[in-house]
């Protein structure tokens, strides 16, 4: 662990005790509803509750990972934090200053300290501008003249992210996806920001390129003292780069804990279901049954989310109180916050409640479909095939006795009966499989 990571861990521990320094970013009750209009007069008939009451903080020098299913509001939260979207409610404080409703003019100086890496490396770069113009735009907008000139600084940034300084005059279409993402990273780091929000920075890249970009972000954090908030779907990527992890579901944070606590002992049932879906790259486990939890149904619509706990329609531990009362995000362990009435590794907030009867909940221990298991599954088929010939022999003997009485009708001999019954046994065993 690097010195910066150690300082971030110490700050995290001190913050949990209430004696640590002020967080770099503090979000309280953040809300974003997108209105749904209808008719010529654009009458509001509803709202998409993309983000509904988020509260968290990001400490200097740490990396906060955000995970969740598609449509849970992760990207919207990132755009709210960087003030690319106007919040509907709540507050956003950066370095102790409220930036929730600052005007564009007053936001301009703050833009130096908060930058964003976008998800799509193809759509986030202007195809009509050269790489030098794209990376040098922040200097022009902020009126900053770096030492040695803009061109030399841009070439230094390109070299810093693993590109050739000679790429200064090239256009985005001349680069691959991974190289375009590196250009986006160089643009985000141009003004030496304090907080970088990375919205799925590696989801559009190949696996080999993903590892390079993740290692690049890690090296840049150590070199420049950056603070990250990384949004991603890949739980293995989040585990590699994050100090703390926030799990989102349908616009809310359901669990927030440090990396070790979350992966070793997840407390929210939704987090446990996510962890069970992570593949284990271990050849020795081929053929073994996995403890994967399969949730039936899709994420409810954010236009009309369920009452109470929003996960109760898919949770196997749901009770009546989960349907009526929304669980608060409280700290059940040191540095481990959970919003659940019946957490996995802790005492229930609402013990003794009646279970919720619903057909939409199912938990399945799914066997791994591997060749090794298929070989094991052939054993009961073989037993069925060996048992059936005994019955075939008895049938064949009885038919052989009746053969003189009906000479005109041919009867199968014992061997054909054995083969037919054995084939039937094989088919029966296959249907069982």
CSV table of C-alpha atoms in Angstrom, one decimal:
chain,number,residue,atom,x,y,z
A,1,UNK,CA,0.0,0.0,0.0
A,2,UNK,CA,1.3,3.4,-1.0
A,3,UNK,CA,1.8,6.3,1.4
A,4,UNK,CA,-1.3,8.1,-0.1
A,5,UNK,CA,-3.4,5.0,0.4
A,6,UNK,CA,-2.2,4.7,4.0
A,7,UNK,CA,-3.1,8.3,4.6
A,8,UNK,CA,-6.6,7.8,3.1
A,9,UNK,CA,-7.1,4.7,5.3
A,10,UNK,CA,-6.1,6.6,8.4
A,11,UNK,CA,-8.3,9.6,7.4
A,12,UNK,CA,-11.2,7.1,6.9
A,13,UNK,CA,-10.7,5.6,10.3
A,14,UNK,CA,-10.5,9.0,11.9
A,15,UNK,CA,-13.6,10.2,10.1
A,16,UNK,CA,-15.6,7.2,11.4
A,17,UNK,CA,-14.6,8.3,14.9
A,18,UNK,CA,-15.7,11.9,14.2
A,19,UNK,CA,-12.1,13.2,14.8
A,20,UNK,CA,-10.9,13.3,11.2
A,21,UNK,CA,-10.4,16.2,8.8
A,22,UNK,CA,-13.3,17.7,6.8
A,23,UNK,CA,-14.2,15.7,3.8
A,24,UNK,CA,-13.3,17.0,0.3
A,25,UNK,CA,-16.9,16.4,-0.9
A,26,UNK,CA,-20.0,16.1,1.2
A,27,UNK,CA,-23.4,15.2,-0.2
A,28,UNK,CA,-26.6,15.4,1.9
A,29,UNK,CA,-30.1,14.3,0.8
A,30,UNK,CA,-29.3,14.7,-2.9
A,31,UNK,CA,-32.4,14.4,-5.1
A,32,UNK,CA,-32.8,14.6,-8.9
A,33,UNK,CA,-36.2,14.1,-10.5
A,34,UNK,CA,-36.7,14.4,-14.3
A,35,UNK,CA,-40.2,15.7,-15.0
A,36,UNK,CA,-42.5,13.8,-17.4
A,37,UNK,CA,-44.7,16.2,-19.5
A,38,UNK,CA,-47.7,15.6,-21.7
A,39,UNK,CA,-49.6,17.6,-24.2
A,40,UNK,CA,-49.1,20.9,-26.0
A,41,UNK,CA,-48.9,22.8,-22.7
A,42,UNK,CA,-46.2,20.4,-21.4
A,43,UNK,CA,-48.3,19.6,-18.3
A,44,UNK,CA,-46.3,17.6,-15.8
A,45,UNK,CA,-47.8,14.2,-15.3
A,46,UNK,CA,-45.0,12.5,-13.3
A,47,UNK,CA,-41.3,12.3,-12.7
A,48,UNK,CA,-38.4,9.9,-13.1
A,49,UNK,CA,-36.9,9.6,-9.6
A,50,UNK,CA,-33.3,9.0,-10.9
A,51,UNK,CA,-31.7,10.0,-7.6
A,52,UNK,CA,-33.7,10.1,-4.4
A,53,UNK,CA,-32.0,11.1,-1.2
A,54,UNK,CA,-28.2,10.3,-1.4
A,55,UNK,CA,-25.9,11.1,1.5
A,56,UNK,CA,-22.2,10.4,1.5
A,57,UNK,CA,-18.8,12.0,1.6
A,58,UNK,CA,-15.5,11.6,-0.2
A,59,UNK,CA,-12.3,12.1,1.8
A,60,UNK,CA,-9.1,13.6,0.5
A,61,UNK,CA,-6.8,11.0,-1.2
A,62,UNK,CA,-9.3,8.1,-1.2
A,63,UNK,CA,-11.2,6.3,-4.0
A,64,UNK,CA,-14.9,5.9,-3.6
A,65,UNK,CA,-16.4,3.2,-5.8
A,66,UNK,CA,-20.1,3.2,-6.8
A,67,UNK,CA,-21.7,0.0,-8.1
A,68,UNK,CA,-25.3,-1.0,-9.0
A,69,UNK,CA,-27.5,-2.3,-11.8
A,70,UNK,CA,-28.1,-0.2,-15.0
A,71,UNK,CA,-30.6,2.5,-14.4
A,72,UNK,CA,-30.0,2.8,-10.6
A,73,UNK,CA,-28.8,6.5,-10.9
A,74,UNK,CA,-25.0,6.1,-10.8
A,75,UNK,CA,-24.2,8.3,-13.8
A,76,UNK,CA,-26.8,10.9,-12.8
A,77,UNK,CA,-25.2,11.1,-9.4
A,78,UNK,CA,-21.8,11.7,-11.0
A,79,UNK,CA,-23.2,14.5,-13.2
A,80,UNK,CA,-24.9,16.1,-10.2
A,81,UNK,CA,-21.6,16.1,-8.2
A,82,UNK,CA,-19.8,17.8,-11.0
A,83,UNK,CA,-22.7,20.2,-11.4
A,84,UNK,CA,-23.4,19.2,-15.0
A,85,UNK,CA,-27.0,18.7,-13.9
A,86,UNK,CA,-29.0,20.9,-11.6
A,87,UNK,CA,-30.1,19.1,-8.4
A,88,UNK,CA,-33.8,19.0,-7.5
A,89,UNK,CA,-33.0,18.9,-3.8
A,90,UNK,CA,-30.3,18.4,-1.2
A,91,UNK,CA,-26.9,20.0,-0.8
A,92,UNK,CA,-23.4,19.5,-2.4
A,93,UNK,CA,-20.5,20.9,-0.5
A,94,UNK,CA,-17.0,21.0,-1.9
A,95,UNK,CA,-14.2,21.9,0.5
A,96,UNK,CA,-16.8,23.3,2.9
A,97,UNK,CA,-18.5,25.5,0.3
A,98,UNK,CA,-22.0,24.9,-0.9
A,99,UNK,CA,-22.0,24.6,-4.7
A,100,UNK,CA,-25.5,23.2,-5.0
A,101,UNK,CA,-27.1,26.1,-6.9
A,102,UNK,CA,-24.1,28.2,-8.0
A,103,UNK,CA,-24.5,30.1,-11.3
A,104,UNK,CA,-22.4,29.2,-14.3
A,105,UNK,CA,-20.1,32.2,-13.7
A,106,UNK,CA,-19.5,31.4,-10.1
A,107,UNK,CA,-19.0,27.7,-11.0
A,108,UNK,CA,-16.2,28.5,-13.5
A,109,UNK,CA,-13.3,28.7,-10.9
A,110,UNK,CA,-14.6,25.6,-9.2
A,111,UNK,CA,-14.4,23.6,-12.5
A,112,UNK,CA,-10.6,23.5,-12.1
A,113,UNK,CA,-10.9,21.3,-9.0
A,114,UNK,CA,-13.7,19.0,-10.2
A,115,UNK,CA,-13.3,17.1,-13.5
A,116,UNK,CA,-15.1,14.2,-15.1
A,117,UNK,CA,-14.0,11.2,-17.2
A,118,UNK,CA,-16.9,10.2,-19.4
A,119,UNK,CA,-18.0,6.7,-20.2
A,120,UNK,CA,-18.1,6.9,-24.0
A,121,UNK,CA,-14.6,7.5,-25.4
A,122,UNK,CA,-16.1,8.0,-28.9
A,123,UNK,CA,-18.8,10.6,-28.0
A,124,UNK,CA,-16.9,12.6,-25.5
A,125,UNK,CA,-14.3,13.9,-28.0
A,126,UNK,CA,-15.1,16.5,-30.7
A,127,UNK,CA,-14.2,14.8,-34.0
A,128,UNK,CA,-13.5,18.2,-35.6
A,129,UNK,CA,-10.8,19.1,-33.2
A,130,UNK,CA,-7.2,17.7,-33.0
A,131,UNK,CA,-5.9,16.1,-29.8
A,132,UNK,CA,-3.9,19.2,-29.0
A,133,UNK,CA,-7.0,21.3,-29.2
A,134,UNK,CA,-9.1,18.9,-27.1
A,135,UNK,CA,-6.6,18.6,-24.3
A,136,UNK,CA,-5.7,22.3,-24.5
A,137,UNK,CA,-9.3,23.5,-24.2
A,138,UNK,CA,-9.3,23.6,-20.4
A,139,UNK,CA,-6.4,26.1,-20.4
A,140,UNK,CA,-8.2,28.4,-22.8
A,141,UNK,CA,-11.5,28.3,-21.0
A,142,UNK,CA,-9.9,29.0,-17.6
A,143,UNK,CA,-7.4,31.6,-18.9
A,144,UNK,CA,-4.5,29.6,-17.6
A,145,UNK,CA,-1.1,29.7,-19.4
A,146,UNK,CA,1.1,26.8,-18.2
A,147,UNK,CA,4.8,27.1,-17.9
A,148,UNK,CA,6.5,26.5,-21.2
A,149,UNK,CA,3.3,27.1,-23.2
A,150,UNK,CA,0.1,25.2,-23.9
A,151,UNK,CA,1.6,22.9,-26.5
A,152,UNK,CA,4.5,21.7,-24.4
A,153,UNK,CA,2.1,21.0,-21.4
A,154,UNK,CA,-0.4,19.1,-23.7
A,155,UNK,CA,2.5,17.0,-25.0
A,156,UNK,CA,3.6,16.3,-21.4
A,157,UNK,CA,0.1,15.2,-20.5
A,158,UNK,CA,-0.1,12.9,-23.5
A,159,UNK,CA,3.1,11.3,-22.5
A,160,UNK,CA,1.9,11.0,-18.9
A,161,UNK,CA,-1.2,8.9,-19.9
A,162,UNK,CA,0.9,6.7,-22.2
A,163,UNK,CA,0.5,8.3,-25.6
A,164,UNK,CA,3.1,9.7,-28.0
A,165,UNK,CA,3.6,13.5,-27.8
A,166,UNK,CA,3.6,13.4,-31.7
A,167,UNK,CA,-0.1,12.6,-31.5
A,168,UNK,CA,-0.7,16.3,-30.8
A,169,UNK,CA,-1.9,17.1,-34.4
A,170,UNK,CA,-4.0,13.9,-34.9
A,171,UNK,CA,-7.8,13.6,-34.8
A,172,UNK,CA,-9.9,11.3,-32.5
A,173,UNK,CA,-10.9,9.0,-35.4
A,174,UNK,CA,-7.3,8.0,-35.8
A,175,UNK,CA,-7.1,6.4,-32.4
A,176,UNK,CA,-8.5,3.2,-30.8
A,177,UNK,CA,-11.0,3.1,-28.0
A,178,UNK,CA,-8.4,2.7,-25.3
A,179,UNK,CA,-6.3,5.6,-26.7
A,180,UNK,CA,-9.4,7.8,-26.9
A,181,UNK,CA,-10.1,7.1,-23.2
A,182,UNK,CA,-6.5,8.1,-22.4
A,183,UNK,CA,-7.1,11.4,-24.3
A,184,UNK,CA,-10.1,12.0,-22.1
A,185,UNK,CA,-8.1,11.2,-19.0
A,186,UNK,CA,-5.4,13.7,-20.1
A,187,UNK,CA,-8.1,16.4,-20.6
A,188,UNK,CA,-9.5,15.8,-17.2
A,189,UNK,CA,-6.0,16.1,-15.6
A,190,UNK,CA,-5.0,19.2,-17.5
A,191,UNK,CA,-5.8,21.7,-14.7
A,192,UNK,CA,-4.6,19.4,-11.9
A,193,UNK,CA,-8.0,18.8,-10.2
A,194,UNK,CA,-8.5,17.7,-6.7
A,195,UNK,CA,-11.6,15.4,-7.4
A,196,UNK,CA,-12.0,13.3,-10.5
A,197,UNK,CA,-15.4,11.6,-11.2
A,198,UNK,CA,-14.9,8.7,-13.6
A,199,UNK,CA,-18.1,7.4,-15.1
A,200,UNK,CA,-17.4,3.8,-16.1
A,201,UNK,CA,-14.0,4.7,-17.5
A,202,UNK,CA,-13.2,1.1,-18.7
A,203,UNK,CA,-16.6,-0.4,-19.6
A,204,UNK,CA,-16.2,0.3,-23.3
A,205,UNK,CA,-12.7,-1.1,-23.5
A,206,UNK,CA,-11.2,-4.5,-24.1
A,207,UNK,CA,-10.2,-6.5,-21.1
A,208,UNK,CA,-6.4,-6.1,-21.7
A,209,UNK,CA,-6.9,-2.3,-22.2
A,210,UNK,CA,-9.0,-2.2,-19.0
A,211,UNK,CA,-6.1,-3.3,-16.9
A,212,UNK,CA,-3.8,-0.7,-18.4
A,213,UNK,CA,-6.3,2.1,-17.8
A,214,UNK,CA,-7.0,1.0,-14.2
A,215,UNK,CA,-3.3,0.8,-13.5
A,216,UNK,CA,-2.8,4.2,-15.1
A,217,UNK,CA,-5.5,5.8,-12.8
A,218,UNK,CA,-3.8,4.2,-9.8
A,219,UNK,CA,-0.4,5.5,-10.7
A,220,UNK,CA,-1.7,9.0,-11.4
A,221,UNK,CA,-3.4,9.1,-8.0
A,222,UNK,CA,-0.1,8.3,-6.3
A,223,UNK,CA,1.8,10.8,-8.4
A,224,UNK,CA,-0.7,13.8,-8.4
A,225,UNK,CA,-2.5,13.1,-5.1
A,226,UNK,CA,-5.9,12.8,-6.7
A,227,UNK,CA,-9.2,11.9,-5.2
A,228,UNK,CA,-11.4,9.6,-7.2
A,229,UNK,CA,-15.1,8.7,-7.4
A,230,UNK,CA,-15.3,5.8,-9.8
A,231,UNK,CA,-18.6,4.5,-11.2
A,232,UNK,CA,-18.5,1.0,-12.7
A,233,UNK,CA,-20.4,-2.2,-13.3
A,234,UNK,CA,-17.4,-4.5,-12.9
A,235,UNK,CA,-17.2,-5.5,-9.3
A,236,UNK,CA,-13.6,-6.8,-9.7
A,237,UNK,CA,-12.5,-3.4,-11.1
A,238,UNK,CA,-14.1,-1.7,-8.1
A,239,UNK,CA,-12.5,-4.0,-5.7
A,240,UNK,CA,-9.1,-3.3,-7.2
A,241,UNK,CA,-9.2,0.5,-7.1
A,242,UNK,CA,-11.6,1.5,-4.3
A,243,UNK,CA,-11.0,2.2,-0.6
A,244,UNK,CA,-14.7,2.4,0.1
A,245,UNK,CA,-17.7,1.2,-1.9
A,246,UNK,CA,-21.3,2.5,-2.2
A,247,UNK,CA,-23.9,0.1,-3.5
A,248,UNK,CA,-26.9,1.8,-5.2
A,249,UNK,CA,-30.3,0.4,-6.0
A,250,UNK,CA,-33.1,2.4,-7.7
A,251,UNK,CA,-31.8,5.9,-6.8
A,252,UNK,CA,-30.7,5.1,-3.2
A,253,UNK,CA,-27.5,3.9,-1.5
A,254,UNK,CA,-28.3,0.6,0.3
A,255,UNK,CA,-24.9,-0.1,1.6
A,256,UNK,CA,-21.7,1.9,2.2
A,257,UNK,CA,-18.5,0.3,3.6
A,258,UNK,CA,-14.8,-0.1,3.1
A,259,UNK,CA,-13.7,-2.6,0.5
A,260,UNK,CA,-12.6,-5.4,2.9
A,261,UNK,CA,-15.8,-5.4,5.0
A,262,UNK,CA,-18.1,-5.2,1.9
A,263,UNK,CA,-16.5,-8.1,0.1
A,264,UNK,CA,-15.9,-10.4,3.1
A,265,UNK,CA,-19.2,-9.8,4.9
A,266,UNK,CA,-21.9,-8.0,2.8
A,267,UNK,CA,-24.9,-7.0,5.0
A,268,UNK,CA,-27.5,-6.0,2.4
A,269,UNK,CA,-29.2,-8.9,0.5
A,270,UNK,CA,-28.8,-7.0,-2.7
A,271,UNK,CA,-25.1,-6.6,-2.2
A,272,UNK,CA,-24.9,-10.3,-1.4
A,273,UNK,CA,-26.7,-11.1,-4.7
A,274,UNK,CA,-24.3,-8.9,-6.6
A,275,UNK,CA,-21.3,-10.6,-5.0
A,276,UNK,CA,-22.6,-14.0,-5.9
A,277,UNK,CA,-22.6,-13.1,-9.6
A,278,UNK,CA,-18.8,-12.4,-9.6
A,279,UNK,CA,-17.1,-15.2,-11.5
A,280,UNK,CA,-14.1,-16.9,-9.8
A,281,UNK,CA,-11.2,-17.5,-12.2
A,282,UNK,CA,-10.1,-20.7,-10.5
A,283,UNK,CA,-9.8,-23.8,-12.8
A,284,UNK,CA,-9.9,-26.1,-9.7
A,285,UNK,CA,-13.5,-25.1,-9.0
A,286,UNK,CA,-14.7,-26.3,-12.4
A,287,UNK,CA,-17.7,-28.5,-11.9
A,288,UNK,CA,-18.4,-27.3,-8.4
A,289,UNK,CA,-21.8,-25.8,-7.6
A,290,UNK,CA,-21.8,-22.1,-7.1
A,291,UNK,CA,-23.8,-20.3,-4.5
A,292,UNK,CA,-25.2,-17.8,-7.0
A,293,UNK,CA,-28.4,-16.0,-6.0
A,294,UNK,CA,-30.8,-15.6,-8.9
A,295,UNK,CA,-33.3,-12.7,-8.4
A,296,UNK,CA,-36.5,-13.0,-10.4
A,297,UNK,CA,-37.9,-9.9,-12.1
A,298,UNK,CA,-36.4,-6.6,-13.2
A,299,UNK,CA,-35.6,-3.4,-11.3
A,300,UNK,CA,-38.9,-1.6,-10.7
A,301,UNK,CA,-39.6,1.6,-12.7
A,302,UNK,CA,-38.1,4.8,-11.2
A,303,UNK,CA,-41.3,6.6,-12.2
A,304,UNK,CA,-43.3,4.7,-9.5
A,305,UNK,CA,-40.9,2.9,-7.2
A,306,UNK,CA,-42.2,0.5,-4.6
A,307,UNK,CA,-43.2,1.7,-1.1
A,308,UNK,CA,-41.0,1.0,1.9
A,309,UNK,CA,-37.8,-0.7,1.0
A,310,UNK,CA,-37.3,-0.5,-2.8
A,311,UNK,CA,-35.7,-3.9,-2.9
A,312,UNK,CA,-38.5,-5.8,-1.1
A,313,UNK,CA,-40.1,-6.9,-4.4
A,314,UNK,CA,-37.0,-9.0,-5.2
A,315,UNK,CA,-35.7,-9.8,-1.7
A,316,UNK,CA,-35.9,-13.3,-0.1
A,317,UNK,CA,-35.9,-11.8,3.4
A,318,UNK,CA,-38.7,-9.3,2.9
A,319,UNK,CA,-41.3,-9.0,5.6
A,320,UNK,CA,-44.4,-6.8,6.0
A,321,UNK,CA,-42.4,-3.9,7.5
A,322,UNK,CA,-40.2,-3.9,4.4
A,323,UNK,CA,-43.3,-3.2,2.3
A,324,UNK,CA,-44.5,-0.3,4.4
A,325,UNK,CA,-41.4,1.3,6.1
A,326,UNK,CA,-38.3,2.5,4.3
A,327,UNK,CA,-35.2,1.5,6.2
A,328,UNK,CA,-32.7,4.3,7.0
A,329,UNK,CA,-29.1,4.2,6.1
A,330,UNK,CA,-27.5,3.6,9.5
A,331,UNK,CA,-24.2,2.4,10.8
A,332,UNK,CA,-24.5,-1.2,12.1
A,333,UNK,CA,-20.7,-1.8,12.3
A,334,UNK,CA,-17.7,0.5,12.4
A,335,UNK,CA,-17.6,2.3,9.1
A,336,UNK,CA,-20.3,0.0,7.7
A,337,UNK,CA,-23.7,1.6,6.8
A,338,UNK,CA,-26.7,-0.4,5.7
A,339,UNK,CA,-30.3,0.4,4.8
A,340,UNK,CA,-32.0,-2.9,5.6
A,341,UNK,CA,-34.5,-4.1,8.1
A,342,UNK,CA,-33.0,-7.6,8.0
A,343,UNK,CA,-29.3,-7.4,7.3
A,344,UNK,CA,-27.3,-10.5,6.5
A,345,UNK,CA,-24.5,-10.3,9.1
A,346,UNK,CA,-26.2,-8.2,11.8
A,347,UNK,CA,-29.1,-7.9,14.1
A,348,UNK,CA,-32.5,-7.2,12.5
A,349,UNK,CA,-33.9,-3.7,12.9
A,350,UNK,CA,-37.4,-5.2,12.9
A,351,UNK,CA,-37.2,-8.7,14.4
A,352,UNK,CA,-40.2,-11.0,14.6
A,353,UNK,CA,-42.1,-9.4,11.7
A,354,UNK,CA,-44.4,-11.5,9.5
A,355,UNK,CA,-42.9,-12.7,6.2
A,356,UNK,CA,-44.0,-11.2,3.0
A,357,UNK,CA,-45.7,-13.7,0.7
A,358,UNK,CA,-45.0,-13.0,-2.9
A,359,UNK,CA,-44.3,-15.1,-6.0
A,360,UNK,CA,-41.7,-12.6,-7.3
A,361,UNK,CA,-39.0,-13.8,-4.9
A,362,UNK,CA,-36.8,-16.7,-5.6
A,363,UNK,CA,-33.3,-17.7,-4.5
A,364,UNK,CA,-31.5,-20.5,-6.4
A,365,UNK,CA,-28.2,-22.1,-5.8
A,366,UNK,CA,-27.2,-22.5,-9.5
A,367,UNK,CA,-24.9,-25.3,-10.5
A,368,UNK,CA,-22.1,-24.4,-12.8
A,369,UNK,CA,-22.6,-25.8,-16.3
A,370,UNK,CA,-19.1,-27.3,-16.8
A,371,UNK,CA,-17.9,-30.4,-18.5
A,372,UNK,CA,-16.7,-31.9,-15.2
A,373,UNK,CA,-20.2,-31.8,-13.8
A,374,UNK,CA,-21.6,-33.2,-17.0
A,375,UNK,CA,-19.2,-36.2,-16.6
A,376,UNK,CA,-20.5,-36.7,-13.1
A,377,UNK,CA,-24.0,-36.5,-14.2
A,378,UNK,CA,-23.5,-39.5,-16.5
A,379,UNK,CA,-23.3,-41.9,-13.5
A,380,UNK,CA,-27.1,-42.2,-12.7
A,381,UNK,CA,-27.8,-42.7,-16.4
A,382,UNK,CA,-25.4,-45.7,-16.4
A,383,UNK,CA,-27.2,-47.2,-13.4
A,384,UNK,CA,-30.6,-46.8,-15.1
A,385,UNK,CA,-29.2,-48.5,-18.2
A,386,UNK,CA,-27.9,-51.5,-16.2
A,387,UNK,CA,-31.1,-52.0,-14.3
A,388,UNK,CA,-33.4,-51.9,-17.3
A,389,UNK,CA,-32.0,-55.0,-19.1
A,390,UNK,CA,-33.2,-57.2,-16.2
A,391,UNK,CA,-36.7,-56.2,-16.9
A,392,UNK,CA,-36.0,-56.6,-20.6
A,393,UNK,CA,-34.8,-60.2,-20.1
A,394,UNK,CA,-38.0,-61.1,-18.2
A,395,UNK,CA,-40.1,-59.6,-20.9
A,396,UNK,CA,-38.1,-61.3,-23.6
A,397,UNK,CA,-38.5,-64.7,-21.9
A,398,UNK,CA,-42.3,-64.3,-21.6
A,399,UNK,CA,-42.6,-63.3,-25.2
A,400,UNK,CA,-40.4,-66.3,-26.2
A,401,UNK,CA,-42.9,-68.6,-24.5
A,402,UNK,CA,-45.8,-67.1,-26.3
A,403,UNK,CA,-44.1,-67.2,-29.7
A,404,UNK,CA,-45.3,-70.7,-30.7
A,405,UNK,CA,-48.9,-69.6,-30.2
A,406,UNK,CA,-48.7,-66.8,-32.7
A,407,UNK,CA,-46.2,-67.8,-35.3
A,408,UNK,CA,-47.5,-65.3,-37.9
A,409,UNK,CA,-46.6,-62.3,-35.6
A,410,UNK,CA,-42.9,-61.8,-35.2
A,411,UNK,CA,-41.7,-61.1,-31.7
A,412,UNK,CA,-38.5,-59.3,-30.6
A,413,UNK,CA,-35.8,-61.5,-29.1
A,414,UNK,CA,-34.1,-60.9,-25.8
A,415,UNK,CA,-31.2,-59.0,-27.1
A,416,UNK,CA,-33.3,-56.5,-29.0
A,417,UNK,CA,-35.5,-56.1,-25.9
A,418,UNK,CA,-32.4,-55.5,-23.8
A,419,UNK,CA,-31.2,-52.8,-26.2
A,420,UNK,CA,-34.6,-51.1,-26.5
A,421,UNK,CA,-34.9,-51.0,-22.7
A,422,UNK,CA,-31.4,-49.8,-22.3
A,423,UNK,CA,-32.1,-47.0,-24.8
A,424,UNK,CA,-35.2,-46.1,-22.9
A,425,UNK,CA,-33.2,-46.0,-19.7
A,426,UNK,CA,-30.7,-43.6,-21.4
A,427,UNK,CA,-33.5,-41.4,-22.6
A,428,UNK,CA,-35.2,-41.5,-19.1
A,429,UNK,CA,-31.8,-40.5,-17.5
A,430,UNK,CA,-31.3,-37.8,-20.0
A,431,UNK,CA,-34.7,-36.3,-19.3
A,432,UNK,CA,-33.9,-36.4,-15.6
A,433,UNK,CA,-30.8,-34.4,-16.4
